[in-house]
Amino acid sequence: MNLIHEKIYKPRISDLLGGALSLAIPIKNYYDLILLSRAGISKASAESVISFTGMSKKSFVEDILNLSIKTLERKQADDKLDIRTSSLVIEVARVLEHTYQVFDDKEKVQRWLSKPNNALHGETPLSLFSTPTGIGMIEDVLTRIEEGVYS
């Protein structure tokens, strides 16, 4: 296989959430994400999303989800998370999907996510994942990069 093609990886949201088999609801559209949030995603799905961010599990759980790492660790892999936590993890996965579409490469994605960004008031994209407004700001910057407005 061509080396260039090996680096390009654009995971879909279902991949980021651990694969279609691990999801209670198949994802065909955005409304399915609402249904999935309501049903709750599994601890394993959340851990899958965390692995794509480059953050430690402890940092993601405590800083983004605002949970104690012990709370998450007590859960079994297939235990469901509550609607708020599920929704936030799904939104992070949605932004990660967009980020991979823009940058095509896991290393570039993780570097961009962890680097302070002037368009985000000097914050790292990772630090803004904890709020819907922060997620919206990240999406805006990604769209501007796609359109060539922001470099």
PDB file of C-alpha atoms in Angstrom:
ATOM      1  CA  MET A   1       0.000   0.000   0.000  1.00  0.00           C
ATOM      2  CA  ASN A   2       1.161   3.528  -0.732  1.00  0.00           C
ATOM      3  CA  LEU A   3       2.647   5.186   2.357  1.00  0.00           C
ATOM      4  CA  ILE A   4       0.629   8.352   1.752  1.00  0.00           C
ATOM      5  CA  HIS A   5      -2.620   6.412   1.984  1.00  0.00           C
ATOM      6  CA  GLU A   6      -1.552   4.705   5.200  1.00  0.00           C
ATOM      7  CA  LYS A   7      -1.315   8.049   7.035  1.00  0.00           C
ATOM      8  CA  ILE A   8      -4.713   9.292   5.911  1.00  0.00           C
ATOM      9  CA  TYR A   9      -7.341   8.134   8.353  1.00  0.00           C
ATOM     10  CA  LYS A  10     -10.777   9.664   8.567  1.00  0.00           C
ATOM     11  CA  PRO A  11     -12.755   7.800  11.219  1.00  0.00           C
ATOM     12  CA  ARG A  12     -16.517   8.116  11.189  1.00  0.00           C
ATOM     13  CA  ILE A  13     -18.388   8.967  14.353  1.00  0.00           C
ATOM     14  CA  SER A  14     -19.401   5.323  14.833  1.00  0.00           C
ATOM     15  CA  ASP A  15     -15.690   4.344  14.666  1.00  0.00           C
ATOM     16  CA  LEU A  16     -14.811   6.988  17.239  1.00  0.00           C
ATOM     17  CA  LEU A  17     -17.520   5.630  19.541  1.00  0.00           C
ATOM     18  CA  GLY A  18     -16.070   2.118  19.380  1.00  0.00           C
ATOM     19  CA  GLY A  19     -17.671   0.759  16.213  1.00  0.00           C
ATOM     20  CA  ALA A  20     -21.207   0.093  15.071  1.00  0.00           C
ATOM     21  CA  LEU A  21     -21.446  -3.169  17.019  1.00  0.00           C
ATOM     22  CA  SER A  22     -20.855  -1.391  20.330  1.00  0.00           C
ATOM     23  CA  LEU A  23     -23.648   1.146  19.777  1.00  0.00           C
ATOM     24  CA  ALA A  24     -27.237   0.584  20.895  1.00  0.00           C
ATOM     25  CA  ILE A  25     -28.526   2.528  17.886  1.00  0.00           C
ATOM     26  CA  PRO A  26     -27.079   2.563  14.355  1.00  0.00           C
ATOM     27  CA  ILE A  27     -26.051   6.091  13.376  1.00  0.00           C
ATOM     28  CA  LYS A  28     -27.581   7.176  10.080  1.00  0.00           C
ATOM     29  CA  ASN A  29     -28.237  10.849  10.823  1.00  0.00           C
ATOM     30  CA  TYR A  30     -27.942  13.505  13.527  1.00  0.00           C
ATOM     31  CA  TYR A  31     -31.259  12.555  15.119  1.00  0.00           C
ATOM     32  CA  ASP A  32     -29.804   9.116  15.815  1.00  0.00           C
ATOM     33  CA  LEU A  33     -27.164  10.878  17.932  1.00  0.00           C
ATOM     34  CA  ILE A  34     -29.950  12.331  20.083  1.00  0.00           C
ATOM     35  CA  LEU A  35     -31.504   8.886  20.472  1.00  0.00           C
ATOM     36  CA  LEU A  36     -28.099   7.436  21.331  1.00  0.00           C
ATOM     37  CA  SER A  37     -27.562  10.146  23.976  1.00  0.00           C
ATOM     38  CA  ARG A  38     -30.937   9.347  25.505  1.00  0.00           C
ATOM     39  CA  ALA A  39     -30.200   5.612  25.517  1.00  0.00           C
ATOM     40  CA  GLY A  40     -26.748   6.258  26.976  1.00  0.00           C
ATOM     41  CA  ILE A  41     -23.424   5.244  25.538  1.00  0.00           C
ATOM     42  CA  SER A  42     -21.286   2.608  27.193  1.00  0.00           C
ATOM     43  CA  LYS A  43     -18.168   3.224  29.226  1.00  0.00           C
ATOM     44  CA  ALA A  44     -16.280   1.415  26.437  1.00  0.00           C
ATOM     45  CA  SER A  45     -17.602   3.901  23.855  1.00  0.00           C
ATOM     46  CA  ALA A  46     -16.439   6.818  25.993  1.00  0.00           C
ATOM     47  CA  GLU A  47     -13.009   5.221  26.385  1.00  0.00           C
ATOM     48  CA  SER A  48     -12.799   4.806  22.618  1.00  0.00           C
ATOM     49  CA  VAL A  49     -13.438   8.531  22.098  1.00  0.00           C
ATOM     50  CA  ILE A  50     -10.866   9.382  24.770  1.00  0.00           C
ATOM     51  CA  SER A  51      -8.219   7.326  22.938  1.00  0.00           C
ATOM     52  CA  PHE A  52      -8.647   9.477  19.816  1.00  0.00           C
ATOM     53  CA  THR A  53      -8.038  12.747  21.708  1.00  0.00           C
ATOM     54  CA  GLY A  54      -4.533  11.989  22.915  1.00  0.00           C
ATOM     55  CA  MET A  55      -5.565  12.975  26.463  1.00  0.00           C
ATOM     56  CA  SER A  56      -5.121  10.714  29.437  1.00  0.00           C
ATOM     57  CA  LYS A  57      -8.324   9.067  30.608  1.00  0.00           C
ATOM     58  CA  LYS A  58      -8.044  10.825  33.974  1.00  0.00           C
ATOM     59  CA  SER A  59      -7.688  14.290  32.398  1.00  0.00           C
ATOM     60  CA  PHE A  60     -10.550  13.747  29.969  1.00  0.00           C
ATOM     61  CA  VAL A  61     -12.912  12.360  32.602  1.00  0.00           C
ATOM     62  CA  GLU A  62     -12.143  14.989  35.226  1.00  0.00           C
ATOM     63  CA  ASP A  63     -11.546  18.066  33.040  1.00  0.00           C
ATOM     64  CA  ILE A  64     -14.002  17.487  30.187  1.00  0.00           C
ATOM     65  CA  LEU A  65     -16.732  15.288  31.672  1.00  0.00           C
ATOM     66  CA  ASN A  66     -16.432  16.810  35.154  1.00  0.00           C
ATOM     67  CA  LEU A  67     -16.564  13.360  36.763  1.00  0.00           C
ATOM     68  CA  SER A  68     -14.287  11.624  39.208  1.00  0.00           C
ATOM     69  CA  ILE A  69     -12.103   9.032  37.495  1.00  0.00           C
ATOM     70  CA  LYS A  70     -13.180   6.624  40.255  1.00  0.00           C
ATOM     71  CA  THR A  71     -16.819   7.071  39.218  1.00  0.00           C
ATOM     72  CA  LEU A  72     -15.989   5.955  35.682  1.00  0.00           C
ATOM     73  CA  GLU A  73     -13.650   3.169  36.780  1.00  0.00           C
ATOM     74  CA  ARG A  74     -16.392   1.577  38.920  1.00  0.00           C
ATOM     75  CA  LYS A  75     -18.507   1.035  35.809  1.00  0.00           C
ATOM     76  CA  GLN A  76     -18.336  -2.113  33.709  1.00  0.00           C
ATOM     77  CA  ALA A  77     -17.398  -1.709  30.021  1.00  0.00           C
ATOM     78  CA  ASP A  78     -21.015  -2.108  28.888  1.00  0.00           C
ATOM     79  CA  ASP A  79     -22.571   0.047  31.643  1.00  0.00           C
ATOM     80  CA  LYS A  80     -24.399   3.057  30.224  1.00  0.00           C
ATOM     81  CA  LEU A  81     -23.466   6.648  31.005  1.00  0.00           C
ATOM     82  CA  ASP A  82     -26.129   9.225  31.851  1.00  0.00           C
ATOM     83  CA  ILE A  83     -27.709  11.399  29.145  1.00  0.00           C
ATOM     84  CA  ARG A  84     -25.590  14.507  29.863  1.00  0.00           C
ATOM     85  CA  THR A  85     -22.300  12.625  29.853  1.00  0.00           C
ATOM     86  CA  SER A  86     -23.319  10.571  26.815  1.00  0.00           C
ATOM     87  CA  SER A  87     -24.319  13.705  24.934  1.00  0.00           C
ATOM     88  CA  LEU A  88     -21.038  15.451  25.714  1.00  0.00           C
ATOM     89  CA  VAL A  89     -18.951  12.440  24.636  1.00  0.00           C
ATOM     90  CA  ILE A  90     -20.973  12.211  21.409  1.00  0.00           C
ATOM     91  CA  GLU A  91     -20.413  15.928  20.723  1.00  0.00           C
ATOM     92  CA  VAL A  92     -16.679  15.487  21.300  1.00  0.00           C
ATOM     93  CA  ALA A  93     -16.747  12.530  18.878  1.00  0.00           C
ATOM     94  CA  ARG A  94     -18.579  14.682  16.324  1.00  0.00           C
ATOM     95  CA  VAL A  95     -15.884  17.389  16.579  1.00  0.00           C
ATOM     96  CA  LEU A  96     -13.150  14.745  16.374  1.00  0.00           C
ATOM     97  CA  GLU A  97     -14.729  13.406  13.179  1.00  0.00           C
ATOM     98  CA  HIS A  98     -14.623  16.932  11.721  1.00  0.00           C
ATOM     99  CA  THR A  99     -11.026  17.410  12.907  1.00  0.00           C
ATOM    100  CA  TYR A 100      -9.929  14.197  11.170  1.00  0.00           C
ATOM    101  CA  GLN A 101     -11.678  15.367   7.983  1.00  0.00           C
ATOM    102  CA  VAL A 102      -9.689  18.611   8.097  1.00  0.00           C
ATOM    103  CA  PHE A 103      -6.253  17.231   9.029  1.00  0.00           C
ATOM    104  CA  ASP A 104      -6.305  13.625   7.656  1.00  0.00           C
ATOM    105  CA  ASP A 105      -3.716  12.369  10.143  1.00  0.00           C
ATOM    106  CA  LYS A 106      -3.942  11.267  13.782  1.00  0.00           C
ATOM    107  CA  GLU A 107      -0.667  12.955  14.782  1.00  0.00           C
ATOM    108  CA  LYS A 108      -1.717  16.261  13.188  1.00  0.00           C
ATOM    109  CA  VAL A 109      -5.123  16.020  14.835  1.00  0.00           C
ATOM    110  CA  GLN A 110      -3.697  15.392  18.294  1.00  0.00           C
ATOM    111  CA  ARG A 111      -1.093  18.142  17.843  1.00  0.00           C
ATOM    112  CA  TRP A 112      -3.757  20.665  16.736  1.00  0.00           C
ATOM    113  CA  LEU A 113      -6.055  19.704  19.620  1.00  0.00           C
ATOM    114  CA  SER A 114      -3.333  20.193  22.233  1.00  0.00           C
ATOM    115  CA  LYS A 115      -1.789  23.414  20.891  1.00  0.00           C
ATOM    116  CA  PRO A 116      -2.956  26.859  22.094  1.00  0.00           C
ATOM    117  CA  ASN A 117      -4.906  28.568  19.328  1.00  0.00           C
ATOM    118  CA  ASN A 118      -5.221  32.333  18.858  1.00  0.00           C
ATOM    119  CA  ALA A 119      -8.682  31.928  17.320  1.00  0.00           C
ATOM    120  CA  LEU A 120      -9.724  30.242  20.581  1.00  0.00           C
ATOM    121  CA  HIS A 121      -8.367  33.073  22.760  1.00  0.00           C
ATOM    122  CA  GLY A 122      -5.125  31.200  23.377  1.00  0.00           C
ATOM    123  CA  GLU A 123      -6.899  28.094  24.685  1.00  0.00           C
ATOM    124  CA  THR A 124      -6.264  24.612  23.353  1.00  0.00           C
ATOM    125  CA  PRO A 125      -9.186  22.988  21.543  1.00  0.00           C
ATOM    126  CA  LEU A 126      -9.058  20.159  24.117  1.00  0.00           C
ATOM    127  CA  SER A 127      -9.638  22.612  26.954  1.00  0.00           C
ATOM    128  CA  LEU A 128     -12.855  23.838  25.309  1.00  0.00           C
ATOM    129  CA  PHE A 129     -14.491  20.411  24.952  1.00  0.00           C
ATOM    130  CA  SER A 130     -16.143  20.765  28.375  1.00  0.00           C
ATOM    131  CA  THR A 131     -18.887  23.175  27.230  1.00  0.00           C
ATOM    132  CA  PRO A 132     -21.274  23.346  24.267  1.00  0.00           C
ATOM    133  CA  THR A 133     -20.085  26.906  23.544  1.00  0.00           C
ATOM    134  CA  GLY A 134     -16.468  25.731  23.457  1.00  0.00           C
ATOM    135  CA  ILE A 135     -17.382  22.891  21.124  1.00  0.00           C
ATOM    136  CA  GLY A 136     -19.122  25.412  18.856  1.00  0.00           C
ATOM    137  CA  MET A 137     -16.018  27.610  18.807  1.00  0.00           C
ATOM    138  CA  ILE A 138     -13.855  24.639  17.810  1.00  0.00           C
ATOM    139  CA  GLU A 139     -16.302  23.756  15.016  1.00  0.00           C
ATOM    140  CA  ASP A 140     -16.191  27.360  13.751  1.00  0.00           C
ATOM    141  CA  VAL A 141     -12.383  27.322  13.599  1.00  0.00           C
ATOM    142  CA  LEU A 142     -12.361  23.966  11.791  1.00  0.00           C
ATOM    143  CA  THR A 143     -14.849  25.276   9.223  1.00  0.00           C
ATOM    144  CA  ARG A 144     -12.718  28.385   8.694  1.00  0.00           C
ATOM    145  CA  ILE A 145      -9.643  26.202   8.161  1.00  0.00           C
ATOM    146  CA  GLU A 146     -11.566  24.104   5.611  1.00  0.00           C
ATOM    147  CA  GLU A 147     -12.634  27.248   3.768  1.00  0.00           C
ATOM    148  CA  GLY A 148      -9.119  28.698   3.818  1.00  0.00           C
ATOM    149  CA  VAL A 149     -10.126  31.652   5.995  1.00  0.00           C
ATOM    150  CA  TYR A 150      -7.897  30.663   8.914  1.00  0.00           C
ATOM    151  CA  SER A 151      -4.472  29.085   8.665  1.00  0.00           C
TER     152      SER A 151
END
